[in-house]
Short mmCIF file of C-alpha atoms in Angstrom, two decimals:
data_model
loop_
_atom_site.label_atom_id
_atom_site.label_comp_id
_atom_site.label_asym_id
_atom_site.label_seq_id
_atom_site.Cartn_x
_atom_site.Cartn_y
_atom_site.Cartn_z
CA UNK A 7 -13.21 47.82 -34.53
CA UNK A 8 -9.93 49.09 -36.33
CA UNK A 9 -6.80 49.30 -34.50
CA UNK A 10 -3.74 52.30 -34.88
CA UNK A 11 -0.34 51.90 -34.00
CA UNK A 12 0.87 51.70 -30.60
CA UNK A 13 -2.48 50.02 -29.30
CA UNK A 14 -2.56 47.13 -27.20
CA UNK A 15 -4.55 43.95 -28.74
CA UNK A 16 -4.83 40.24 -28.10
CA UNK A 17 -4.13 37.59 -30.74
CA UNK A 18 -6.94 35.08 -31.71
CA UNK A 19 -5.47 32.89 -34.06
CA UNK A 20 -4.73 29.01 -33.18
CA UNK A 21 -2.72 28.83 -36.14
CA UNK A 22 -0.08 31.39 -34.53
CA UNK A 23 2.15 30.72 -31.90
CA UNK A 24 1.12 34.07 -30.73
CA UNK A 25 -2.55 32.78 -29.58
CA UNK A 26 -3.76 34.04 -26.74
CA UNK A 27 -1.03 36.65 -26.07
CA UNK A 28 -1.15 40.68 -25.89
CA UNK A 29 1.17 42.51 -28.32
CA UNK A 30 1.58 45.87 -29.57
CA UNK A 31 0.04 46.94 -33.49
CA UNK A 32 3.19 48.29 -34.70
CA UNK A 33 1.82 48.76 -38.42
CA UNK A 34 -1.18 48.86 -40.16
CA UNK A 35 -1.89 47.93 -44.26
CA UNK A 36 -4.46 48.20 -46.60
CA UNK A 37 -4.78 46.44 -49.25
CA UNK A 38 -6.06 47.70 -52.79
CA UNK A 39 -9.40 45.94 -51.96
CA UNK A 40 -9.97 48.13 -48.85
CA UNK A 41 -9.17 45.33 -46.14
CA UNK A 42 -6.52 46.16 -43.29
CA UNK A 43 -4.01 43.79 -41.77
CA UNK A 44 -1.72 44.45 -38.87
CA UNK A 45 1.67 44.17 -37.36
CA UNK A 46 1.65 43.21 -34.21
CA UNK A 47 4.97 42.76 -32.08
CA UNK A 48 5.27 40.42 -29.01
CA UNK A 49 8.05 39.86 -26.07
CA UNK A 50 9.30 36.45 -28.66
CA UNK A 51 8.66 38.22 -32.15
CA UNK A 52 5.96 39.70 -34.21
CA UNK A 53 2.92 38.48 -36.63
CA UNK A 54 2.64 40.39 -40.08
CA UNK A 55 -0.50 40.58 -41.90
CA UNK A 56 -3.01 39.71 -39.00
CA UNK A 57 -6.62 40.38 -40.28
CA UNK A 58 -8.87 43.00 -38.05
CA UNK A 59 -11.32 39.71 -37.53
CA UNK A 60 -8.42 37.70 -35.36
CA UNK A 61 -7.31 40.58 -32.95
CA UNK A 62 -9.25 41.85 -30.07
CA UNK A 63 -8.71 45.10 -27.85
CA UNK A 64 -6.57 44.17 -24.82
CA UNK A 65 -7.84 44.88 -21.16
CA UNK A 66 -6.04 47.92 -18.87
CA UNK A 67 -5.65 45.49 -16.17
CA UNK A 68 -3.46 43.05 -18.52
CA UNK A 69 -1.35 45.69 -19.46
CA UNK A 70 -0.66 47.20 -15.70
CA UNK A 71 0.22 42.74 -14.92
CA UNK A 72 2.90 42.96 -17.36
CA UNK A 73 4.70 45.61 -15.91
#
């Protein structure tokens, strides 16, 4: 599943101390090989270059929590 800008994902990545938590993609790059990362932007920072294989779509209901 590919992600655009503005959408809601979970990070799964227990090198990151951004596992486990819900940001927002706020920029997508592809390489010259064809492969996309992401930046993805959290309430304590953001994550640059986060392959398509660690992020997951978030749920509705997390997002209406949060707010």
């Amino acid at each position: 599943m590919s992600f655009e800008e503005d959408d809601r994902v979970v990070l799964n990545d227990e090198h990151s101390e951004f596992d486990g938590e819900t940001g927002t993609v706020t920029q997508t790059m592809e390489s010259m090989f064809g492969d996309v990362t992401y930046t993805v932007s959290f309430e304590d920072g953001q994550e640059t270059g986060v392959p398509e294989n660690d992020l997951e779509a978030a749920d509705e209901d997390e997002d209406e929590d949060e707010e």
